[in-house]
Amino acid sequence: MSFELLLTLSALAMILWIISQLHRIEARMDDLLSIFGMPAKGDPARPSAEVQALAAAGQRIEAMRCHRRQTGADVRQAMKVVDELVERHKAD
């Protein structure tokens, strides 16, 4: 076996190990977030009950801040989510 192939296989094994460790850490973080009543960061399109209540009360900016803080969404994502909540509330 050539040295280059051995080096490549070693690097690939290390990358796979790092990926598995990241998945473990991510799962633990999701568990911690759920303990504190926060949604996992993986789904920025899913607003919490707190964000829904703020949007229903007409507090759009605070709802966007809360959604960003809880999910890690960027400004555009948060604005889209809150706008949809406000429109849904107006329709009801």
mmCIF file of N, CA, C and O in Angstrom:
data_model
loop_
_atom_site.group_PDB
_atom_site.id
_atom_site.type_symbol
_atom_site.label_atom_id
_atom_site.label_comp_id
_atom_site.label_asym_id
_atom_site.label_seq_id
_atom_site.Cartn_x
_atom_site.Cartn_y
_atom_site.Cartn_z
ATOM 1 N N MET A 1 0.847 -1.165 0.000
ATOM 2 C CA MET A 1 0.000 0.000 0.000
ATOM 3 C C MET A 1 0.904 1.243 0.000
ATOM 4 O O MET A 1 1.846 1.325 0.762
ATOM 5 N N SER A 2 0.567 2.203 -0.829
ATOM 6 C CA SER A 2 1.409 3.386 -0.930
ATOM 7 C C SER A 2 1.169 4.318 0.260
ATOM 8 O O SER A 2 0.124 4.278 0.908
ATOM 9 N N PHE A 3 2.149 5.137 0.498
ATOM 10 C CA PHE A 3 2.081 6.077 1.611
ATOM 11 C C PHE A 3 0.932 7.063 1.419
ATOM 12 O O PHE A 3 0.233 7.404 2.374
ATOM 13 N N GLU A 4 0.713 7.532 0.188
ATOM 14 C CA GLU A 4 -0.353 8.494 -0.091
ATOM 15 C C GLU A 4 -1.727 7.896 0.211
ATOM 16 O O GLU A 4 -2.598 8.553 0.778
ATOM 17 N N LEU A 5 -1.919 6.643 -0.163
ATOM 18 C CA LEU A 5 -3.199 5.971 0.091
ATOM 19 C C LEU A 5 -3.416 5.793 1.589
ATOM 20 O O LEU A 5 -4.513 6.040 2.105
ATOM 21 N N LEU A 6 -2.381 5.403 2.287
ATOM 22 C CA LEU A 6 -2.471 5.232 3.733
ATOM 23 C C LEU A 6 -2.782 6.559 4.417
ATOM 24 O O LEU A 6 -3.623 6.627 5.320
ATOM 25 N N LEU A 7 -2.145 7.621 3.966
ATOM 26 C CA LEU A 7 -2.391 8.946 4.516
ATOM 27 C C LEU A 7 -3.825 9.399 4.237
ATOM 28 O O LEU A 7 -4.502 9.944 5.115
ATOM 29 N N THR A 8 -4.319 9.139 3.047
ATOM 30 C CA THR A 8 -5.688 9.503 2.675
ATOM 31 C C THR A 8 -6.703 8.742 3.522
ATOM 32 O O THR A 8 -7.680 9.319 4.009
ATOM 33 N N LEU A 9 -6.475 7.454 3.710
ATOM 34 C CA LEU A 9 -7.379 6.651 4.531
ATOM 35 C C LEU A 9 -7.365 7.113 5.986
ATOM 36 O O LEU A 9 -8.414 7.145 6.639
ATOM 37 N N SER A 10 -6.204 7.483 6.478
ATOM 38 C CA SER A 10 -6.115 7.991 7.851
ATOM 39 C C SER A 10 -6.874 9.305 7.999
ATOM 40 O O SER A 10 -7.587 9.514 8.978
ATOM 41 N N ALA A 11 -6.729 10.185 7.016
ATOM 42 C CA ALA A 11 -7.438 11.460 7.054
ATOM 43 C C ALA A 11 -8.944 11.237 6.981
ATOM 44 O O ALA A 11 -9.713 11.889 7.693
ATOM 45 N N LEU A 12 -9.379 10.323 6.146
ATOM 46 C CA LEU A 12 -10.807 10.016 6.030
ATOM 47 C C LEU A 12 -11.355 9.458 7.342
ATOM 48 O O LEU A 12 -12.437 9.842 7.785
ATOM 49 N N ALA A 13 -10.605 8.583 7.980
ATOM 50 C CA ALA A 13 -11.034 8.025 9.268
ATOM 51 C C ALA A 13 -11.147 9.133 10.319
ATOM 52 O O ALA A 13 -12.106 9.163 11.104
ATOM 53 N N MET A 14 -10.212 10.057 10.316
ATOM 54 C CA MET A 14 -10.246 11.160 11.274
ATOM 55 C C MET A 14 -11.457 12.056 11.009
ATOM 56 O O MET A 14 -12.142 12.466 11.947
ATOM 57 N N ILE A 15 -11.749 12.340 9.761
ATOM 58 C CA ILE A 15 -12.914 13.164 9.410
ATOM 59 C C ILE A 15 -14.205 12.487 9.859
ATOM 60 O O ILE A 15 -15.088 13.129 10.423
ATOM 61 N N LEU A 16 -14.321 11.194 9.630
ATOM 62 C CA LEU A 16 -15.521 10.462 10.046
ATOM 63 C C LEU A 16 -15.675 10.470 11.564
ATOM 64 O O LEU A 16 -16.779 10.598 12.085
ATOM 65 N N TRP A 17 -14.562 10.354 12.284
ATOM 66 C CA TRP A 17 -14.611 10.406 13.744
ATOM 67 C C TRP A 17 -15.073 11.779 14.215
ATOM 68 O O TRP A 17 -15.910 11.888 15.113
ATOM 69 N N ILE A 18 -14.543 12.839 13.602
ATOM 70 C CA ILE A 18 -14.934 14.202 13.972
ATOM 71 C C ILE A 18 -16.423 14.419 13.709
ATOM 72 O O ILE A 18 -17.136 14.996 14.543
ATOM 73 N N ILE A 19 -16.917 13.946 12.594
ATOM 74 C CA ILE A 19 -18.342 14.080 12.271
ATOM 75 C C ILE A 19 -19.193 13.367 13.310
ATOM 76 O O ILE A 19 -20.208 13.899 13.765
ATOM 77 N N SER A 20 -18.789 12.172 13.714
ATOM 78 C CA SER A 20 -19.572 11.441 14.722
ATOM 79 C C SER A 20 -19.568 12.188 16.052
ATOM 80 O O SER A 20 -20.584 12.232 16.748
ATOM 81 N N GLN A 21 -18.447 12.805 16.415
ATOM 82 C CA GLN A 21 -18.377 13.582 17.650
ATOM 83 C C GLN A 21 -19.273 14.816 17.574
ATOM 84 O O GLN A 21 -19.955 15.162 18.542
ATOM 85 N N LEU A 22 -19.312 15.466 16.418
ATOM 86 C CA LEU A 22 -20.181 16.622 16.242
ATOM 87 C C LEU A 22 -21.655 16.244 16.370
ATOM 88 O O LEU A 22 -22.442 16.985 16.960
ATOM 89 N N HIS A 23 -22.029 15.104 15.843
ATOM 90 C CA HIS A 23 -23.417 14.632 15.972
ATOM 91 C C HIS A 23 -23.765 14.386 17.442
ATOM 92 O O HIS A 23 -24.860 14.706 17.889
ATOM 93 N N ARG A 24 -22.815 13.807 18.186
ATOM 94 C CA ARG A 24 -23.036 13.583 19.620
ATOM 95 C C ARG A 24 -23.217 14.895 20.364
ATOM 96 O O ARG A 24 -24.125 15.053 21.188
ATOM 97 N N ILE A 25 -22.372 15.865 20.070
ATOM 98 C CA ILE A 25 -22.458 17.169 20.725
ATOM 99 C C ILE A 25 -23.767 17.855 20.369
ATOM 100 O O ILE A 25 -24.431 18.444 21.232
ATOM 101 N N GLU A 26 -24.156 17.784 19.104
ATOM 102 C CA GLU A 26 -25.405 18.403 18.670
ATOM 103 C C GLU A 26 -26.606 17.786 19.389
ATOM 104 O O GLU A 26 -27.523 18.490 19.814
ATOM 105 N N ALA A 27 -26.599 16.471 19.550
ATOM 106 C CA ALA A 27 -27.700 15.801 20.251
ATOM 107 C C ALA A 27 -27.762 16.249 21.711
ATOM 108 O O ALA A 27 -28.849 16.484 22.253
ATOM 109 N N ARG A 28 -26.606 16.390 22.341
ATOM 110 C CA ARG A 28 -26.585 16.844 23.733
ATOM 111 C C ARG A 28 -27.073 18.286 23.853
ATOM 112 O O ARG A 28 -27.770 18.644 24.795
ATOM 113 N N MET A 29 -26.695 19.121 22.907
ATOM 114 C CA MET A 29 -27.164 20.512 22.905
ATOM 115 C C MET A 29 -28.680 20.576 22.738
ATOM 116 O O MET A 29 -29.352 21.371 23.393
ATOM 117 N N ASP A 30 -29.228 19.750 21.855
ATOM 118 C CA ASP A 30 -30.678 19.702 21.685
ATOM 119 C C ASP A 30 -31.361 19.288 22.983
ATOM 120 O O ASP A 30 -32.402 19.839 23.350
ATOM 121 N N ASP A 31 -30.766 18.334 23.701
ATOM 122 C CA ASP A 31 -31.317 17.920 24.993
ATOM 123 C C ASP A 31 -31.305 19.078 25.994
ATOM 124 O O ASP A 31 -32.281 19.314 26.707
ATOM 125 N N LEU A 32 -30.193 19.797 26.040
ATOM 126 C CA LEU A 32 -30.102 20.942 26.953
ATOM 127 C C LEU A 32 -31.107 22.027 26.593
ATOM 128 O O LEU A 32 -31.751 22.611 27.468
ATOM 129 N N LEU A 33 -31.259 22.295 25.308
ATOM 130 C CA LEU A 33 -32.228 23.305 24.881
ATOM 131 C C LEU A 33 -33.642 22.902 25.287
ATOM 132 O O LEU A 33 -34.426 23.740 25.727
ATOM 133 N N SER A 34 -33.967 21.629 25.144
ATOM 134 C CA SER A 34 -35.312 21.187 25.503
ATOM 135 C C SER A 34 -35.541 21.277 27.009
ATOM 136 O O SER A 34 -36.647 21.568 27.458
ATOM 137 N N ILE A 35 -34.504 21.076 27.809
ATOM 138 C CA ILE A 35 -34.631 21.211 29.262
ATOM 139 C C ILE A 35 -35.033 22.634 29.623
ATOM 140 O O ILE A 35 -35.851 22.868 30.511
ATOM 141 N N PHE A 36 -34.494 23.604 28.902
ATOM 142 C CA PHE A 36 -34.794 25.007 29.173
ATOM 143 C C PHE A 36 -35.985 25.520 28.368
ATOM 144 O O PHE A 36 -36.250 26.707 28.323
ATOM 145 N N GLY A 37 -36.722 24.606 27.734
ATOM 146 C CA GLY A 37 -37.934 24.974 27.018
ATOM 147 C C GLY A 37 -37.712 25.697 25.709
ATOM 148 O O GLY A 37 -38.588 26.402 25.232
ATOM 149 N N MET A 38 -36.557 25.507 25.128
ATOM 150 C CA MET A 38 -36.262 26.162 23.863
ATOM 151 C C MET A 38 -36.250 25.121 22.750
ATOM 152 O O MET A 38 -35.813 23.999 22.961
ATOM 153 N N PRO A 39 -36.731 25.498 21.560
ATOM 154 C CA PRO A 39 -36.685 24.537 20.463
ATOM 155 C C PRO A 39 -35.243 24.312 20.021
ATOM 156 O O PRO A 39 -34.388 25.160 20.216
ATOM 157 N N ALA A 40 -35.011 23.177 19.437
ATOM 158 C CA ALA A 40 -33.677 22.882 18.918
ATOM 159 C C ALA A 40 -33.345 23.838 17.787
ATOM 160 O O ALA A 40 -34.220 24.281 17.062
ATOM 161 N N LYS A 41 -32.091 24.142 17.634
ATOM 162 C CA LYS A 41 -31.686 25.113 16.630
ATOM 163 C C LYS A 41 -31.859 24.591 15.210
ATOM 164 O O LYS A 41 -31.730 25.344 14.266
ATOM 165 N N GLY A 42 -32.162 23.353 15.057
ATOM 166 C CA GLY A 42 -32.263 22.797 13.720
ATOM 167 C C GLY A 42 -33.455 23.247 12.909
ATOM 168 O O GLY A 42 -33.494 23.069 11.711
ATOM 169 N N ASP A 43 -34.466 23.829 13.510
ATOM 170 C CA ASP A 43 -35.673 24.159 12.771
ATOM 171 C C ASP A 43 -36.065 25.624 12.973
ATOM 172 O O ASP A 43 -36.935 25.931 13.776
ATOM 173 N N PRO A 44 -35.451 26.538 12.212
ATOM 174 C CA PRO A 44 -35.766 27.955 12.385
ATOM 175 C C PRO A 44 -37.144 28.347 11.876
ATOM 176 O O PRO A 44 -37.615 29.435 12.140
ATOM 177 N N ALA A 45 -37.812 27.459 11.142
ATOM 178 C CA ALA A 45 -39.138 27.787 10.615
ATOM 179 C C ALA A 45 -40.241 27.499 11.617
ATOM 180 O O ALA A 45 -41.394 27.834 11.390
ATOM 181 N N ARG A 46 -39.908 26.874 12.735
ATOM 182 C CA ARG A 46 -40.930 26.469 13.707
ATOM 183 C C ARG A 46 -40.896 27.383 14.932
ATOM 184 O O ARG A 46 -40.016 27.268 15.779
ATOM 185 N N PRO A 47 -41.851 28.308 15.036
ATOM 186 C CA PRO A 47 -41.832 29.250 16.155
ATOM 187 C C PRO A 47 -42.341 28.628 17.458
ATOM 188 O O PRO A 47 -43.211 27.764 17.456
ATOM 189 N N SER A 48 -41.795 29.103 18.562
ATOM 190 C CA SER A 48 -42.231 28.627 19.869
ATOM 191 C C SER A 48 -43.552 29.293 20.250
ATOM 192 O O SER A 48 -44.009 30.232 19.605
ATOM 193 N N ALA A 49 -44.132 28.822 21.336
ATOM 194 C CA ALA A 49 -45.381 29.413 21.833
ATOM 195 C C ALA A 49 -45.165 30.867 22.237
ATOM 196 O O ALA A 49 -46.042 31.714 22.039
ATOM 197 N N GLU A 50 -43.988 31.165 22.770
ATOM 198 C CA GLU A 50 -43.681 32.545 23.168
ATOM 199 C C GLU A 50 -43.653 33.476 21.954
ATOM 200 O O GLU A 50 -44.217 34.576 21.987
ATOM 201 N N VAL A 51 -43.038 33.025 20.874
ATOM 202 C CA VAL A 51 -42.982 33.829 19.648
ATOM 203 C C VAL A 51 -44.384 34.002 19.077
ATOM 204 O O VAL A 51 -44.761 35.099 18.649
ATOM 205 N N GLN A 52 -45.171 32.953 19.105
ATOM 206 C CA GLN A 52 -46.543 33.039 18.599
ATOM 207 C C GLN A 52 -47.358 34.037 19.405
ATOM 208 O O GLN A 52 -48.123 34.826 18.842
ATOM 209 N N ALA A 53 -47.183 34.026 20.719
ATOM 210 C CA ALA A 53 -47.932 34.955 21.575
ATOM 211 C C ALA A 53 -47.507 36.399 21.321
ATOM 212 O O ALA A 53 -48.354 37.303 21.257
ATOM 213 N N LEU A 54 -46.215 36.625 21.150
ATOM 214 C CA LEU A 54 -45.734 37.976 20.869
ATOM 215 C C LEU A 54 -46.260 38.475 19.527
ATOM 216 O O LEU A 54 -46.688 39.627 19.399
ATOM 217 N N ALA A 55 -46.258 37.618 18.534
ATOM 218 C CA ALA A 55 -46.765 38.007 17.214
ATOM 219 C C ALA A 55 -48.261 38.290 17.273
ATOM 220 O O ALA A 55 -48.744 39.245 16.668
ATOM 221 N N ALA A 56 -48.994 37.468 18.005
ATOM 222 C CA ALA A 56 -50.442 37.668 18.133
ATOM 223 C C ALA A 56 -50.755 38.975 18.862
ATOM 224 O O ALA A 56 -51.774 39.610 18.596
ATOM 225 N N ALA A 57 -49.856 39.385 19.756
ATOM 226 C CA ALA A 57 -50.051 40.626 20.498
ATOM 227 C C ALA A 57 -49.584 41.849 19.705
ATOM 228 O O ALA A 57 -49.656 42.968 20.201
ATOM 229 N N GLY A 58 -49.097 41.620 18.495
ATOM 230 C CA GLY A 58 -48.651 42.721 17.648
ATOM 231 C C GLY A 58 -47.239 43.203 17.934
ATOM 232 O O GLY A 58 -46.823 44.232 17.422
ATOM 233 N N GLN A 59 -46.495 42.459 18.732
ATOM 234 C CA GLN A 59 -45.118 42.829 19.072
ATOM 235 C C GLN A 59 -44.154 42.140 18.104
ATOM 236 O O GLN A 59 -43.411 41.225 18.466
ATOM 237 N N ARG A 60 -44.171 42.590 16.854
ATOM 238 C CA ARG A 60 -43.410 41.939 15.783
ATOM 239 C C ARG A 60 -41.914 41.936 16.034
ATOM 240 O O ARG A 60 -41.261 40.895 15.889
ATOM 241 N N ILE A 61 -41.358 43.066 16.401
ATOM 242 C CA ILE A 61 -39.900 43.142 16.572
ATOM 243 C C ILE A 61 -39.446 42.262 17.727
ATOM 244 O O ILE A 61 -38.462 41.529 17.616
ATOM 245 N N GLU A 62 -40.186 42.300 18.827
ATOM 246 C CA GLU A 62 -39.830 41.448 19.963
ATOM 247 C C GLU A 62 -39.995 39.974 19.605
ATOM 248 O O GLU A 62 -39.198 39.135 20.015
ATOM 249 N N ALA A 63 -41.020 39.648 18.819
ATOM 250 C CA ALA A 63 -41.214 38.267 18.367
ATOM 251 C C ALA A 63 -40.052 37.821 17.490
ATOM 252 O O ALA A 63 -39.568 36.692 17.607
ATOM 253 N N MET A 64 -39.584 38.713 16.618
ATOM 254 C CA MET A 64 -38.439 38.378 15.768
ATOM 255 C C MET A 64 -37.172 38.174 16.601
ATOM 256 O O MET A 64 -36.425 37.214 16.376
ATOM 257 N N ARG A 65 -36.950 39.057 17.565
ATOM 258 C CA ARG A 65 -35.772 38.909 18.441
ATOM 259 C C ARG A 65 -35.817 37.593 19.206
ATOM 260 O O ARG A 65 -34.816 36.878 19.317
ATOM 261 N N CYS A 66 -36.975 37.304 19.740
ATOM 262 C CA CYS A 66 -37.150 36.063 20.510
ATOM 263 C C CYS A 66 -36.913 34.844 19.621
ATOM 264 O O CYS A 66 -36.218 33.905 20.002
ATOM 265 N N HIS A 67 -37.482 34.862 18.422
ATOM 266 C CA HIS A 67 -37.321 33.733 17.492
ATOM 267 C C HIS A 67 -35.856 33.559 17.108
ATOM 268 O O HIS A 67 -35.352 32.438 17.081
ATOM 269 N N ARG A 68 -35.162 34.652 16.853
ATOM 270 C CA ARG A 68 -33.748 34.569 16.501
ATOM 271 C C ARG A 68 -32.933 34.015 17.664
ATOM 272 O O ARG A 68 -32.036 33.189 17.479
ATOM 273 N N ARG A 69 -33.233 34.481 18.866
ATOM 274 C CA ARG A 69 -32.510 34.031 20.055
ATOM 275 C C ARG A 69 -32.724 32.534 20.285
ATOM 276 O O ARG A 69 -31.807 31.804 20.635
ATOM 277 N N GLN A 70 -33.949 32.066 20.065
ATOM 278 C CA GLN A 70 -34.273 30.669 20.348
ATOM 279 C C GLN A 70 -33.789 29.711 19.274
ATOM 280 O O GLN A 70 -33.433 28.578 19.582
ATOM 281 N N THR A 71 -33.807 30.137 18.016
ATOM 282 C CA THR A 71 -33.522 29.204 16.930
ATOM 283 C C THR A 71 -32.227 29.458 16.186
ATOM 284 O O THR A 71 -31.771 28.606 15.439
ATOM 285 N N GLY A 72 -31.655 30.646 16.356
ATOM 286 C CA GLY A 72 -30.456 30.965 15.596
ATOM 287 C C GLY A 72 -30.757 31.394 14.169
ATOM 288 O O GLY A 72 -29.862 31.472 13.333
ATOM 289 N N ALA A 73 -32.027 31.671 13.875
ATOM 290 C CA ALA A 73 -32.424 32.101 12.534
ATOM 291 C C ALA A 73 -31.828 33.468 12.232
ATOM 292 O O ALA A 73 -31.553 34.252 13.143
ATOM 293 N N ASP A 74 -31.634 33.735 10.939
ATOM 294 C CA ASP A 74 -31.171 35.073 10.581
ATOM 295 C C ASP A 74 -32.360 36.027 10.524
ATOM 296 O O ASP A 74 -33.508 35.632 10.728
ATOM 297 N N VAL A 75 -32.089 37.299 10.252
ATOM 298 C CA VAL A 75 -33.136 38.324 10.289
ATOM 299 C C VAL A 75 -34.237 38.024 9.272
ATOM 300 O O VAL A 75 -35.432 38.136 9.578
ATOM 301 N N ARG A 76 -33.848 37.649 8.069
ATOM 302 C CA ARG A 76 -34.858 37.368 7.033
ATOM 303 C C ARG A 76 -35.764 36.195 7.409
ATOM 304 O O ARG A 76 -36.971 36.243 7.205
ATOM 305 N N GLN A 77 -35.170 35.131 7.925
ATOM 306 C CA GLN A 77 -35.970 33.976 8.332
ATOM 307 C C GLN A 77 -36.937 34.370 9.441
ATOM 308 O O GLN A 77 -38.110 34.000 9.413
ATOM 309 N N ALA A 78 -36.438 35.102 10.430
ATOM 310 C CA ALA A 78 -37.290 35.503 11.548
ATOM 311 C C ALA A 78 -38.417 36.414 11.072
ATOM 312 O O ALA A 78 -39.564 36.269 11.501
ATOM 313 N N MET A 79 -38.097 37.326 10.169
ATOM 314 C CA MET A 79 -39.116 38.232 9.653
ATOM 315 C C MET A 79 -40.198 37.447 8.898
ATOM 316 O O MET A 79 -41.389 37.708 9.075
ATOM 317 N N LYS A 80 -39.776 36.489 8.117
ATOM 318 C CA LYS A 80 -40.733 35.676 7.353
ATOM 319 C C LYS A 80 -41.656 34.899 8.295
ATOM 320 O O LYS A 80 -42.879 34.884 8.114
ATOM 321 N N VAL A 81 -41.073 34.273 9.310
ATOM 322 C CA VAL A 81 -41.862 33.483 10.260
ATOM 323 C C VAL A 81 -42.862 34.366 10.997
ATOM 324 O O VAL A 81 -44.047 34.043 11.106
ATOM 325 N N VAL A 82 -42.401 35.518 11.488
ATOM 326 C CA VAL A 82 -43.269 36.410 12.263
ATOM 327 C C VAL A 82 -44.347 37.009 11.356
ATOM 328 O O VAL A 82 -45.513 37.106 11.757
ATOM 329 N N ASP A 83 -43.984 37.391 10.131
ATOM 330 C CA ASP A 83 -44.988 37.922 9.205
ATOM 331 C C ASP A 83 -46.083 36.894 8.926
ATOM 332 O O ASP A 83 -47.262 37.229 8.874
ATOM 333 N N GLU A 84 -45.689 35.634 8.751
ATOM 334 C CA GLU A 84 -46.683 34.575 8.532
ATOM 335 C C GLU A 84 -47.589 34.406 9.749
ATOM 336 O O GLU A 84 -48.807 34.210 9.606
ATOM 337 N N LEU A 85 -47.007 34.494 10.943
ATOM 338 C CA LEU A 85 -47.812 34.386 12.163
ATOM 339 C C LEU A 85 -48.799 35.545 12.270
ATOM 340 O O LEU A 85 -49.979 35.347 12.621
ATOM 341 N N VAL A 86 -48.336 36.757 11.971
ATOM 342 C CA VAL A 86 -49.206 37.925 12.045
ATOM 343 C C VAL A 86 -50.344 37.810 11.031
ATOM 344 O O VAL A 86 -51.522 38.073 11.356
ATOM 345 N N GLU A 87 -50.023 37.406 9.817
ATOM 346 C CA GLU A 87 -51.056 37.234 8.790
ATOM 347 C C GLU A 87 -52.054 36.148 9.186
ATOM 348 O O GLU A 87 -53.257 36.307 8.991
ATOM 349 N N ARG A 88 -51.571 35.065 9.731
ATOM 350 C CA ARG A 88 -52.451 33.981 10.177
ATOM 351 C C ARG A 88 -53.370 34.462 11.298
ATOM 352 O O ARG A 88 -54.553 34.125 11.333
ATOM 353 N N HIS A 89 -52.824 35.294 12.192
ATOM 354 C CA HIS A 89 -53.619 35.820 13.309
ATOM 355 C C HIS A 89 -54.695 36.777 12.780
ATOM 356 O O HIS A 89 -55.816 36.796 13.285
ATOM 357 N N LYS A 90 -54.350 37.594 11.781
ATOM 358 C CA LYS A 90 -55.327 38.525 11.189
ATOM 359 C C LYS A 90 -56.464 37.764 10.498
ATOM 360 O O LYS A 90 -57.599 38.200 10.526
ATOM 361 N N ALA A 91 -56.125 36.620 9.903
ATOM 362 C CA ALA A 91 -57.120 35.832 9.170
ATOM 363 C C ALA A 91 -58.114 35.167 10.127
ATOM 364 O O ALA A 91 -59.263 34.910 9.768
ATOM 365 N N ASP A 92 -57.680 34.897 11.342
ATOM 366 C CA ASP A 92 -58.557 34.219 12.322
ATOM 367 C C ASP A 92 -59.557 35.129 12.894
ATOM 368 O O ASP A 92 -60.190 35.897 12.911
#
